[in-house]
Short mmCIF file of C-alpha atoms in Angstrom, two decimals:
data_model
loop_
_atom_site.label_atom_id
_atom_site.label_comp_id
_atom_site.label_asym_id
_atom_site.label_seq_id
_atom_site.Cartn_x
_atom_site.Cartn_y
_atom_site.Cartn_z
CA MET A 287 0.22 0.01 -0.07
CA ASP A 288 0.93 3.55 -0.69
CA MET A 289 1.22 6.02 1.65
CA GLN A 290 -2.09 7.80 0.54
CA GLN A 291 -3.64 4.35 0.62
CA GLN A 292 -2.27 3.49 4.22
CA ILE A 293 -4.00 6.83 5.48
CA GLU A 294 -7.39 6.17 4.05
CA GLN A 295 -7.72 2.85 5.63
CA VAL A 296 -6.67 4.10 8.63
CA GLN A 297 -9.37 6.79 8.15
CA MET A 298 -11.97 4.75 7.45
CA ARG A 299 -11.25 1.87 10.20
CA ILE A 300 -11.94 5.05 12.82
CA GLN A 301 -14.95 5.73 10.81
CA ARG A 302 -16.32 2.50 11.62
CA ALA A 303 -15.08 1.85 15.04
CA ILE A 304 -16.46 5.50 16.21
CA ALA A 305 -19.77 5.33 14.18
CA HIS A 306 -22.80 5.27 16.71
CA SER A 307 -25.87 5.99 15.23
CA TYR A 308 -27.03 8.06 18.58
CA VAL A 309 -24.19 10.32 18.82
CA ASP A 310 -23.93 10.86 15.30
CA ARG A 311 -26.87 12.89 15.13
CA TYR A 312 -25.88 14.96 18.08
CA ILE A 313 -22.61 15.97 17.31
CA GLN A 314 -20.14 17.17 14.44
CA PRO A 315 -18.65 14.39 12.06
CA ARG A 316 -15.06 13.74 13.42
CA ILE A 317 -12.08 15.27 11.60
CA ILE A 318 -9.24 12.48 11.49
CA ASP A 319 -5.73 15.24 11.17
CA GLU A 320 -4.29 13.57 8.08
CA ASP A 321 -0.93 15.06 8.91
CA ARG A 322 -0.78 12.94 12.15
CA VAL A 323 -1.87 10.10 10.43
CA SER A 324 1.00 10.67 7.71
CA PHE A 325 3.62 11.74 10.20
CA ALA A 326 3.03 8.18 12.38
CA LEU A 327 3.07 6.48 9.49
CA SER A 328 5.98 7.44 8.11
CA MET A 329 8.12 7.29 11.36
CA LEU A 330 6.81 3.66 11.86
CA ARG A 331 8.38 2.69 7.81
CA SER A 332 11.37 4.62 9.26
CA ALA A 333 11.67 2.46 11.81
CA GLN A 334 10.90 -0.64 9.87
CA VAL A 335 7.67 -1.94 11.68
CA GLU A 336 5.63 -4.03 9.70
CA GLU A 337 2.69 -2.52 7.77
CA SER A 338 -0.09 -4.58 9.65
CA ILE A 339 1.33 -3.50 13.06
CA ALA A 340 1.88 0.38 11.95
CA LEU A 341 -1.78 0.33 10.78
CA ASP A 342 -3.05 -0.82 14.20
CA TYR A 343 -0.14 1.58 16.11
CA VAL A 344 -1.66 4.48 13.96
CA PHE A 345 -5.26 3.52 14.79
CA ALA A 346 -4.93 3.10 18.05
CA MET A 347 -3.21 6.62 18.59
CA MET A 348 -5.68 8.28 16.85
CA LEU A 349 -8.72 6.61 18.51
CA ILE A 350 -6.74 8.63 21.57
CA GLN A 351 -6.36 12.02 19.68
CA LEU A 352 -9.77 11.79 18.78
CA ALA A 353 -11.04 11.50 22.36
CA LEU A 354 -8.86 14.31 23.64
CA ASP A 355 -10.15 16.43 20.59
CA THR A 356 -13.88 15.81 21.84
CA HIS A 357 -13.60 16.32 24.96
CA ASP A 358 -11.97 19.80 24.08
CA GLU A 359 -15.14 21.03 22.56
CA VAL A 360 -16.94 20.44 26.02
CA ASP A 361 -18.05 23.84 27.06
CA GLU A 362 -20.46 25.49 29.24
CA GLN A 363 -22.13 27.02 26.12
CA GLN A 364 -23.51 23.78 24.50
CA MET A 365 -26.71 22.59 24.78
CA MET A 366 -27.01 19.87 27.43
CA GLN A 367 -27.40 16.89 25.19
CA GLN A 368 -25.10 17.86 23.10
CA LYS A 369 -22.40 18.66 25.76
CA GLN A 370 -23.67 15.10 27.06
CA LEU A 371 -22.84 12.88 24.27
CA THR A 372 -19.71 14.85 23.58
CA VAL A 373 -18.36 13.97 27.24
CA LEU A 374 -19.72 10.23 26.52
CA ALA A 375 -18.04 9.98 22.56
CA GLY A 376 -14.35 11.19 23.84
CA ASP A 377 -15.01 8.49 26.89
CA LEU A 378 -15.98 6.05 24.28
CA TYR A 379 -12.94 6.70 22.00
CA SER A 380 -10.86 6.17 24.90
CA GLY A 381 -12.06 3.04 26.07
CA LEU A 382 -12.00 1.96 21.99
CA TYR A 383 -7.96 2.38 21.92
CA TYR A 384 -7.80 0.26 25.66
CA ASP A 385 -9.88 -2.37 23.86
CA PHE A 386 -7.96 -2.67 20.91
CA LEU A 387 -4.79 -2.60 22.26
CA ALA A 388 -5.88 -5.35 24.96
CA ARG A 389 -7.08 -7.49 22.25
CA ARG A 390 -3.46 -7.29 21.13
CA HIS A 391 -2.16 -7.97 24.45
CA ASP A 392 0.14 -4.91 24.11
CA ILE A 393 -0.02 -3.83 27.30
CA SER A 394 3.68 -2.19 26.77
CA LEU A 395 1.94 0.24 24.30
CA ILE A 396 -1.07 0.85 26.41
CA ARG A 397 1.04 2.27 29.65
CA ARG A 398 3.15 4.22 26.57
CA PHE A 399 -0.21 5.91 25.66
CA ALA A 400 -1.64 6.24 29.01
CA GLU A 401 1.28 8.12 30.01
CA ALA A 402 1.43 10.57 27.35
CA ILE A 403 -2.41 10.86 28.34
CA LYS A 404 -1.51 11.76 31.52
CA GLU A 405 1.03 13.89 30.23
CA ILE A 406 -1.33 16.36 27.69
CA ASN A 407 -3.90 16.85 30.34
CA ILE A 408 -1.54 18.31 33.04
CA GLN A 409 0.04 20.46 30.21
CA LYS A 410 -3.58 21.45 29.46
CA ILE A 411 -4.89 22.36 33.09
CA HIS A 412 -1.35 24.26 33.37
CA LEU A 413 -1.54 26.00 30.24
CA GLN A 414 -5.28 27.32 31.72
CA GLN A 415 -3.95 29.27 34.11
CA LEU A 416 -1.00 30.62 32.28
CA SER A 417 -1.55 34.48 31.01
CA SER A 418 -1.88 35.28 27.10
CA ASP A 419 1.99 36.71 27.67
CA ASP A 420 3.84 33.75 29.55
CA LEU A 421 6.38 31.94 27.25
CA GLU A 422 6.07 28.54 28.91
CA ARG A 423 2.63 28.69 27.14
CA PHE A 424 4.91 27.41 23.84
CA HIS A 425 6.23 24.37 26.29
CA CYS A 426 2.88 23.10 27.07
CA ILE A 427 1.34 23.37 23.35
CA ALA A 428 4.67 21.36 21.83
CA VAL A 429 3.33 18.26 24.48
CA ILE A 430 0.02 18.77 24.38
CA GLU A 431 0.34 18.60 20.78
CA SER A 432 3.48 15.98 20.67
CA ALA A 433 3.06 13.77 23.46
CA LEU A 434 1.46 10.75 21.39
CA LEU A 435 3.37 11.23 18.44
CA ARG A 436 6.74 11.48 20.90
CA GLN A 437 5.59 8.07 22.79
CA LEU A 438 5.06 6.68 19.73
CA ALA A 439 8.54 7.40 18.52
CA GLU A 440 10.05 6.13 21.88
CA HIS A 441 7.99 2.60 22.15
CA VAL A 442 9.91 1.66 17.95
CA HIS A 443 13.07 3.51 18.75
CA ALA A 444 12.76 6.50 16.73
CA HIS A 445 13.62 9.31 19.23
CA GLU A 446 14.93 11.58 16.62
CA TRP A 447 11.07 11.67 15.52
CA GLY A 448 9.66 12.41 18.87
CA GLU A 449 11.64 15.87 19.21
CA LEU A 450 10.67 16.46 15.38
CA ALA A 451 7.61 16.07 16.10
CA TYR A 452 7.60 18.35 19.59
CA TYR A 453 8.44 21.27 17.24
CA LEU A 454 6.35 20.27 14.07
CA PHE A 455 3.41 19.99 15.64
CA ALA A 456 3.67 23.31 17.88
CA LEU A 457 4.65 25.30 15.20
CA LYS A 458 1.33 23.82 12.85
CA ARG A 459 -0.98 24.58 16.12
CA VAL A 460 0.27 27.81 16.81
CA ARG A 461 0.43 28.95 12.76
CA ARG A 462 -3.57 27.82 13.27
CA ASP A 463 -3.70 29.74 16.25
CA GLY A 464 -2.04 33.08 14.80
CA ALA A 465 0.60 34.40 15.11
CA LYS A 466 0.54 38.24 16.18
CA SER A 467 2.75 38.69 19.35
CA THR A 468 6.58 39.46 19.03
CA ALA A 469 7.07 36.20 21.22
CA LEU A 470 5.14 33.69 19.21
CA MET A 471 6.81 35.29 16.16
CA ASP A 472 9.96 34.18 18.27
CA TYR A 473 8.98 30.99 18.84
CA ILE A 474 7.89 29.96 15.56
CA ASP A 475 11.31 31.05 14.47
CA HIS A 476 13.03 29.12 17.06
CA CYS A 477 10.70 25.98 15.90
CA GLN A 478 11.50 26.21 12.24
CA ARG A 479 15.31 26.88 13.16
CA LYS A 480 14.97 23.92 15.01
CA LEU A 481 13.10 21.73 11.65
CA GLN A 482 15.81 23.08 9.40
CA ASP A 483 18.07 21.17 11.53
CA LEU A 484 16.67 18.05 12.44
CA LEU A 485 14.85 17.11 8.92
CA PRO A 486 17.82 17.02 7.02
CA PHE A 487 18.73 14.04 9.06
CA HIS A 488 15.48 12.10 7.59
CA VAL A 489 14.91 11.38 3.95
CA HIS A 490 11.28 11.09 3.97
CA GLU A 491 10.08 13.81 1.27
CA GLU A 492 6.73 12.83 2.32
CA VAL A 493 6.85 14.60 5.15
CA LYS A 494 9.47 17.06 4.18
CA GLU A 495 6.38 17.89 1.32
CA ARG A 496 3.63 17.78 3.74
CA PHE A 497 5.19 20.42 6.54
CA SER A 498 6.99 22.69 3.64
CA HIS A 499 4.33 25.04 3.71
CA LEU A 500 5.07 25.44 7.73
CA LEU A 501 8.35 25.86 7.31
CA ALA A 502 8.20 28.68 5.04
CA MET B 165 -24.05 -4.84 60.88
CA LYS B 166 -22.27 -2.24 59.36
CA LEU B 167 -21.20 -2.54 55.79
CA LYS B 168 -17.41 -1.94 56.73
CA ALA B 169 -17.18 -4.55 59.61
CA MET B 170 -18.20 -6.86 57.06
CA TYR B 171 -14.95 -6.96 55.82
CA SER B 172 -12.84 -5.52 58.59
CA PHE B 173 -9.76 -8.01 57.81
CA LEU B 174 -9.14 -6.05 54.99
CA ASN B 175 -8.90 -2.53 56.69
CA GLY B 176 -4.67 -2.77 56.73
CA ASP B 177 -4.82 -3.24 52.83
CA LEU B 178 -7.67 -0.87 52.06
CA ASN B 179 -5.23 1.33 53.94
CA ARG B 180 -2.75 0.66 51.99
CA ILE B 181 -4.69 1.58 48.76
CA GLU B 182 -6.56 4.84 49.96
CA GLU B 183 -2.29 5.81 50.62
CA GLN B 184 -1.55 4.59 47.30
CA LEU B 185 -4.94 6.28 45.56
CA LYS B 186 -3.08 9.51 47.36
CA ILE B 187 0.73 9.25 45.83
CA THR B 188 -0.84 7.44 42.58
CA VAL B 189 -2.98 11.34 41.86
CA GLN B 190 0.31 13.17 42.56
CA THR B 191 1.74 15.03 39.95
CA SER B 192 3.90 18.31 39.52
CA ASP B 193 0.78 20.58 38.98
CA PRO B 194 -0.46 21.52 42.07
CA LEU B 195 -3.92 22.58 40.62
CA VAL B 196 -4.08 18.64 39.21
CA ASN B 197 -3.24 17.85 42.67
CA GLU B 198 -6.02 20.04 44.38
CA ALA B 199 -8.75 18.35 42.37
CA SER B 200 -7.81 15.14 42.54
CA LEU B 201 -7.57 15.24 46.16
CA HIS B 202 -10.79 17.15 46.28
CA LEU B 203 -12.62 14.33 45.03
CA LEU B 204 -10.31 11.38 47.05
CA GLU B 205 -11.10 13.43 50.64
CA ALA B 206 -15.07 13.42 49.56
CA GLY B 207 -14.69 9.62 50.16
CA GLY B 208 -17.30 6.90 49.13
CA LYS B 209 -17.54 3.40 49.74
CA ARG B 210 -14.73 2.13 48.03
CA ILE B 211 -16.56 -0.74 47.25
CA ARG B 212 -15.07 -1.56 44.00
CA PRO B 213 -11.44 -2.30 45.82
CA VAL B 214 -13.49 -4.35 48.26
CA PHE B 215 -14.43 -6.63 45.95
CA VAL B 216 -11.18 -6.58 44.12
CA LEU B 217 -9.17 -7.74 47.10
CA LEU B 218 -12.35 -10.33 48.08
CA GLY B 219 -12.24 -11.72 44.63
CA GLY B 220 -8.28 -12.00 45.21
CA GLN B 221 -9.00 -14.25 48.15
CA PHE B 222 -10.33 -17.30 45.84
CA GLY B 223 -6.58 -17.32 44.32
CA THR B 224 -3.10 -16.65 45.41
CA TYR B 225 -3.70 -13.16 46.77
CA HIS B 226 -0.68 -11.10 46.28
CA PHE B 227 -1.14 -7.71 47.67
CA GLU B 228 1.00 -5.90 45.70
CA LYS B 229 -0.83 -6.75 42.37
CA MET B 230 -4.09 -6.10 44.14
CA LYS B 231 -3.53 -2.98 44.72
CA ARG B 232 -3.00 -2.10 41.49
CA VAL B 233 -6.30 -3.34 40.04
CA ALA B 234 -8.17 -2.13 43.32
CA VAL B 235 -6.59 1.25 42.25
CA ALA B 236 -6.77 1.34 38.85
CA LEU B 237 -10.83 0.72 39.73
CA GLU B 238 -11.40 3.30 42.17
CA LEU B 239 -9.30 5.95 39.54
CA ILE B 240 -11.62 4.73 36.56
CA HIS B 241 -14.57 5.04 38.79
CA MET B 242 -13.59 8.41 40.16
CA ALA B 243 -12.85 9.35 36.43
CA SER B 244 -16.40 8.46 35.35
CA LEU B 245 -18.21 10.43 38.35
CA VAL B 246 -15.96 13.77 37.64
CA HIS B 247 -17.51 13.23 33.85
CA ASP B 248 -20.94 12.37 34.95
CA ASP B 249 -20.68 15.53 36.59
CA VAL B 250 -20.38 17.41 33.33
CA ILE B 251 -23.07 15.50 31.90
CA ASP B 252 -25.12 15.86 35.04
CA GLY B 253 -24.19 19.66 35.65
CA ALA B 254 -24.37 18.95 39.11
CA MET B 255 -22.75 21.38 41.47
CA LEU B 256 -22.69 18.59 44.86
CA ARG B 257 -21.11 15.56 45.30
CA ARG B 258 -21.42 13.65 48.94
CA GLY B 259 -22.03 17.18 50.08
CA LYS B 260 -18.75 18.67 48.58
CA GLU B 261 -18.52 21.14 45.20
CA THR B 262 -18.14 19.41 42.25
CA ILE B 263 -15.02 19.80 40.25
CA GLN B 264 -17.18 21.34 37.25
CA ALA B 265 -18.71 23.51 40.18
CA LYS B 266 -15.95 24.60 41.34
CA TRP B 267 -13.17 24.98 38.35
CA GLY B 268 -15.30 24.52 35.35
CA ASP B 269 -16.51 21.96 32.57
CA ARG B 270 -13.62 22.28 30.66
CA PHE B 271 -11.10 21.40 33.35
CA ALA B 272 -13.57 18.60 35.15
CA MET B 273 -12.80 16.68 31.42
CA TYR B 274 -9.13 16.98 31.77
CA VAL B 275 -9.11 15.97 34.96
CA GLY B 276 -11.12 13.09 35.07
CA ASP B 277 -9.12 12.37 31.56
CA TYR B 278 -6.05 12.72 33.66
CA LEU B 279 -7.60 10.10 35.93
CA PHE B 280 -8.23 7.82 33.49
CA ALA B 281 -4.41 7.38 32.55
CA ARG B 282 -3.19 7.20 35.96
CA ALA B 283 -5.58 3.91 36.10
CA LEU B 284 -4.40 2.54 33.38
CA GLU B 285 -0.60 3.13 34.02
CA GLN B 286 -1.16 1.57 37.11
CA MET B 287 -3.35 -1.75 35.43
CA CYS B 288 -0.20 -1.86 33.28
CA GLU B 289 1.58 -3.02 36.46
CA ILE B 290 -0.42 -6.41 35.98
CA ASP B 291 1.07 -8.10 32.41
CA ASP B 292 -2.07 -10.29 32.28
CA PRO B 293 -3.51 -10.05 28.96
CA VAL B 294 -7.24 -11.71 30.24
CA ALA B 295 -7.26 -8.98 32.68
CA HIS B 296 -6.98 -6.02 30.58
CA HIS B 297 -9.28 -7.75 28.35
CA ILE B 298 -11.96 -8.03 30.61
CA LEU B 299 -11.53 -4.12 32.53
CA ALA B 300 -11.10 -2.74 28.59
CA ASN B 301 -14.21 -4.31 27.62
CA THR B 302 -15.86 -3.00 30.92
CA ILE B 303 -14.95 0.43 30.06
CA VAL B 304 -16.23 0.38 26.84
CA GLU B 305 -19.72 -1.34 28.00
CA VAL B 306 -20.47 1.13 30.56
CA CYS B 307 -19.42 4.20 28.01
CA ARG B 308 -22.03 2.59 25.47
CA GLY B 309 -24.94 2.41 28.75
CA GLU B 310 -24.54 5.73 29.68
CA ILE B 311 -24.88 6.92 25.96
CA GLU B 312 -27.99 4.50 26.13
CA GLN B 313 -28.83 6.09 29.56
CA ILE B 314 -29.32 9.39 27.25
CA SER B 315 -31.13 7.71 24.19
CA ASP B 316 -33.57 6.39 26.01
CA LYS B 317 -34.53 9.70 28.23
CA TYR B 318 -38.45 10.01 28.29
CA ARG B 319 -38.64 7.12 25.61
CA PHE B 320 -41.77 5.76 27.77
CA ASP B 321 -42.20 2.80 24.91
CA GLN B 322 -39.06 0.63 26.53
CA ASN B 323 -39.83 -2.71 27.28
CA LEU B 324 -38.00 -4.27 30.51
CA ARG B 325 -35.58 -6.03 28.96
CA ARG B 326 -34.22 -2.81 27.63
CA TYR B 327 -34.11 -1.41 31.05
CA LEU B 328 -31.66 -4.33 32.30
CA GLN B 329 -29.11 -4.03 29.80
CA ARG B 330 -28.89 -0.66 30.46
CA ILE B 331 -28.23 -1.25 34.56
CA LYS B 332 -25.90 -3.80 33.39
CA ARG B 333 -24.02 -1.26 31.47
CA LYS B 334 -24.72 1.52 34.01
CA THR B 335 -23.67 -0.69 37.84
CA ALA B 336 -23.40 -4.29 37.08
CA LEU B 337 -20.59 -4.35 34.85
CA LEU B 338 -18.28 -2.75 37.10
CA ILE B 339 -19.00 -4.59 40.21
CA ALA B 340 -19.03 -8.12 38.12
CA ALA B 341 -15.36 -7.48 36.60
CA SER B 342 -14.52 -5.72 40.09
CA CYS B 343 -14.66 -9.64 41.52
CA GLN B 344 -13.67 -10.90 38.60
CA LEU B 345 -10.67 -9.17 37.82
CA GLY B 346 -9.46 -9.97 41.91
CA ALA B 347 -9.98 -13.28 41.06
CA VAL B 348 -8.22 -13.29 37.93
CA VAL B 349 -5.09 -11.42 39.24
CA ALA B 350 -4.64 -13.73 42.16
CA GLY B 351 -4.74 -16.85 39.32
CA ALA B 352 -7.95 -18.32 40.34
CA PRO B 353 -9.32 -21.26 38.21
CA GLU B 354 -11.86 -19.84 35.29
CA ALA B 355 -14.58 -21.90 36.71
CA VAL B 356 -13.78 -19.60 40.09
CA HIS B 357 -12.99 -16.11 38.55
CA LYS B 358 -16.24 -16.76 36.12
CA LYS B 359 -18.48 -17.39 39.09
CA LEU B 360 -16.89 -14.48 40.89
CA TYR B 361 -18.13 -12.35 37.98
CA TRP B 362 -21.91 -13.90 38.10
CA PHE B 363 -22.18 -12.94 41.10
CA GLY B 364 -21.07 -9.75 40.87
CA TYR B 365 -23.16 -9.15 38.17
CA TYR B 366 -26.74 -10.01 39.76
CA VAL B 367 -25.35 -8.09 43.04
CA GLY B 368 -25.09 -5.14 40.32
CA MET B 369 -28.20 -5.59 39.17
CA SER B 370 -29.81 -5.68 42.28
CA PHE B 371 -28.11 -3.08 43.69
CA GLN B 372 -29.26 -0.54 41.08
CA ILE B 373 -32.55 -1.76 41.08
CA THR B 374 -32.93 -1.04 45.08
CA ASP B 375 -31.50 2.35 43.87
CA ASP B 376 -34.29 2.95 41.50
CA ILE B 377 -36.96 1.61 44.09
CA LEU B 378 -35.19 4.47 46.50
CA ASP B 379 -35.22 7.23 44.41
CA PHE B 380 -39.02 6.99 44.93
CA ILE B 381 -39.98 5.68 48.61
CA GLY B 382 -36.76 7.49 50.08
CA THR B 383 -37.07 11.07 51.83
CA GLU B 384 -35.29 14.15 50.46
CA LYS B 385 -32.67 14.12 53.21
CA GLN B 386 -31.79 10.45 52.67
CA LEU B 387 -31.81 10.76 48.72
CA GLY B 388 -29.80 14.26 49.10
CA LYS B 389 -31.91 15.00 45.84
CA PRO B 390 -35.96 14.96 45.54
CA ALA B 391 -38.35 11.74 45.49
CA GLY B 392 -38.85 10.97 42.07
CA SER B 393 -35.65 12.67 40.82
CA ASP B 394 -35.00 9.75 37.69
CA LEU B 395 -38.54 10.02 36.44
CA SER B 396 -38.33 13.81 36.79
CA GLN B 397 -34.95 13.98 34.40
CA GLY B 398 -36.64 11.46 31.80
CA ASN B 399 -34.98 7.83 33.31
CA VAL B 400 -37.29 5.44 32.69
CA THR B 401 -37.22 2.97 35.73
CA LEU B 402 -38.45 -0.65 37.12
CA PRO B 403 -41.38 0.86 39.12
CA VAL B 404 -42.37 3.58 36.16
CA LEU B 405 -42.35 0.41 33.54
CA TYR B 406 -44.51 -1.62 36.35
CA ALA B 407 -46.85 1.35 37.21
CA MET B 408 -47.39 1.82 33.75
CA LYS B 409 -49.41 -1.72 33.26
CA GLU B 410 -52.22 0.51 34.77
CA ARG B 411 -53.34 2.19 31.42
CA THR B 412 -54.85 5.37 32.84
CA LEU B 413 -51.45 5.88 34.79
CA LYS B 414 -49.43 5.26 31.57
CA GLU B 415 -51.43 7.94 30.11
CA GLN B 416 -50.55 10.40 32.81
CA ILE B 417 -46.78 9.04 33.20
CA MET B 418 -46.21 9.44 29.45
CA LYS B 419 -47.00 13.40 29.31
CA VAL B 420 -43.73 13.79 31.85
CA ASN B 421 -41.05 15.75 30.37
CA GLU B 422 -38.91 18.53 31.11
CA HIS B 423 -41.52 21.47 31.74
CA THR B 424 -43.59 18.75 34.12
CA THR B 425 -44.09 21.26 37.18
CA SER B 426 -42.50 19.70 40.64
CA ARG B 427 -46.85 19.61 41.64
CA GLU B 428 -47.62 17.53 38.69
CA MET B 429 -44.51 15.39 39.26
CA ALA B 430 -45.73 15.11 43.07
CA ASN B 431 -48.86 13.48 41.65
CA VAL B 432 -47.38 11.24 39.47
CA ILE B 433 -44.92 9.95 42.10
CA ASP B 434 -47.81 9.56 44.43
CA ARG B 435 -49.71 7.51 42.05
CA ILE B 436 -46.71 5.42 41.27
CA LYS B 437 -46.47 4.24 44.79
CA GLN B 438 -50.46 3.36 45.17
CA THR B 439 -49.39 0.64 42.42
CA ASN B 440 -48.07 -2.44 43.18
CA ALA B 441 -45.15 -1.01 41.18
CA ILE B 442 -42.64 -1.34 44.16
CA GLU B 443 -43.38 -4.52 45.67
CA LYS B 444 -42.63 -5.77 42.08
CA SER B 445 -39.56 -4.31 42.30
CA TYR B 446 -38.78 -5.78 45.01
CA GLU B 447 -39.33 -9.21 44.10
CA LEU B 448 -37.18 -8.59 40.84
CA GLY B 449 -34.12 -6.69 42.80
CA ASP B 450 -34.79 -10.32 45.68
CA ARG B 451 -34.70 -12.51 42.32
CA TYR B 452 -31.37 -11.23 41.54
CA LEU B 453 -30.10 -11.57 44.72
CA GLN B 454 -31.03 -14.72 45.23
CA LYS B 455 -28.62 -15.48 42.14
CA ALA B 456 -26.09 -13.69 43.39
CA LEU B 457 -26.31 -15.86 46.67
CA ASP B 458 -27.07 -19.25 44.91
CA THR B 459 -23.74 -18.79 42.60
CA LEU B 460 -22.41 -18.11 45.92
CA GLN B 461 -22.89 -21.24 47.18
CA LYS B 462 -20.39 -22.92 44.19
CA LEU B 463 -17.84 -21.18 45.35
CA PRO B 464 -14.90 -22.21 47.84
CA ARG B 465 -15.87 -21.26 51.60
CA ASN B 466 -13.03 -19.00 53.22
CA ARG B 467 -13.62 -15.77 54.95
CA ALA B 468 -14.00 -13.76 51.86
CA TRP B 469 -16.97 -16.07 50.98
CA THR B 470 -18.38 -14.85 53.62
CA ALA B 471 -18.03 -11.16 53.40
CA LEU B 472 -19.07 -11.53 50.39
CA TYR B 473 -22.67 -13.36 51.44
CA ASN B 474 -23.33 -10.39 54.37
CA ILE B 475 -22.42 -7.48 51.30
CA ALA B 476 -25.19 -9.29 49.37
CA LYS B 477 -27.57 -9.51 52.05
CA TYR B 478 -26.90 -5.65 52.71
CA ILE B 479 -27.24 -4.39 49.71
CA GLY B 480 -30.49 -6.25 49.70
CA LYS B 481 -31.80 -4.51 52.83
CA ARG B 482 -30.46 -1.35 52.53
CA LYS B 483 -33.19 1.33 52.89
CA TYR B 484 -31.18 4.63 51.26
#
């Protein structure tokens, strides 16, 4: 399978796993971040992980990502039923990831991802307490965006990819949120320089091409 | 006999589990610690850890292993309570402010997810695929049960089977898993841990039916909420299903909705209580309890057996 087919297969598997006739009536269709899927697949290919195993790993990781993203949507402004189902959908996706890896008897990866979920939520809470000009925000954002990929990188001994994920997905997020302050522009510059140092060590044109707009 | 006295031989281990819970939730962020301790200090019966430890007594009881499973189950339960309070918009739990009331919905979501991750970390100290499979499947089913509960709100056309399936997922499965997991991790034979599962399942069903009855016959002081709250919120429970056998009452019940006034509700509740619905609900609850006791008869006798027997009896007789 080429990369695009693999991405499509992961997306299809996830959509099938999370489909729920009642929940789907109340919450928006889930968006599966193609950049994240593609990055993870490239990393696993580089670590010479067998294709079927790589697809399983990315499937599990993206279920967690969806669970976390779904819980990010919960807020006081939502209509009651929509809020209730947003909470429960996120919980269900978390349960599905655990169930899937438990069926694979992959306890070490369950542990890795649990560590990432823990780290991400601590940083999300920490981020809420920081003022908008606190530079520590950038580290929080980088952890939130990359912890799952970093844990997966550790799991397959592709450590350098973890570092790459840290800067790449932080950059993607801060760019998406809109760069306004000097501190933010400095941080973007810092990430870009780091990535320019890191990227040449990885001969993955797909990754470079996919994320080239971030480096411009 | 008080509930705690039924398993007093576990007191030392339960205290160590309490300590482990406190240690496990600690992190570098003071606010996360505050929220986690706020939850732990609100107390609770810790009935899931108790069932884990009792289940473990049917195999080779190794406290370090039992501790991991017990802590994992209690943290999963706590995480679900934090998220449930967001779902219900609850301001108080056990007389204390809920996480969402104190810090907001989004914060509560993060704390719940954090506790879930901590639970899995603890569970990962157990290198037993069967144990993970049981717990993971339980978590998924409980979530599906909660979604069902929302989709079934104000649906008065549901049957008894649907109600039983819902309370199985809502309550019975986690109790069943607690009893079974202790035994699995203690290396008890399959025939034993499966019986413990069924014991927990039947006790859980009986427990929830009693809860649903008490919602009608308990006082506001005993319940910590107005009597009949389940029905006012659209939850169609066993007494309601039985009461709907009476045609005129069925018509009145079917008119209940979000806008029904408390006076109208009080009238509906009074009418339900005048039927044989409560009595019939007790009968079904007792049948489940009897099944639990029958299952227990097939298990080897030890002090955990006696404790489980007494707990089952206690649950059957509880008044609030």
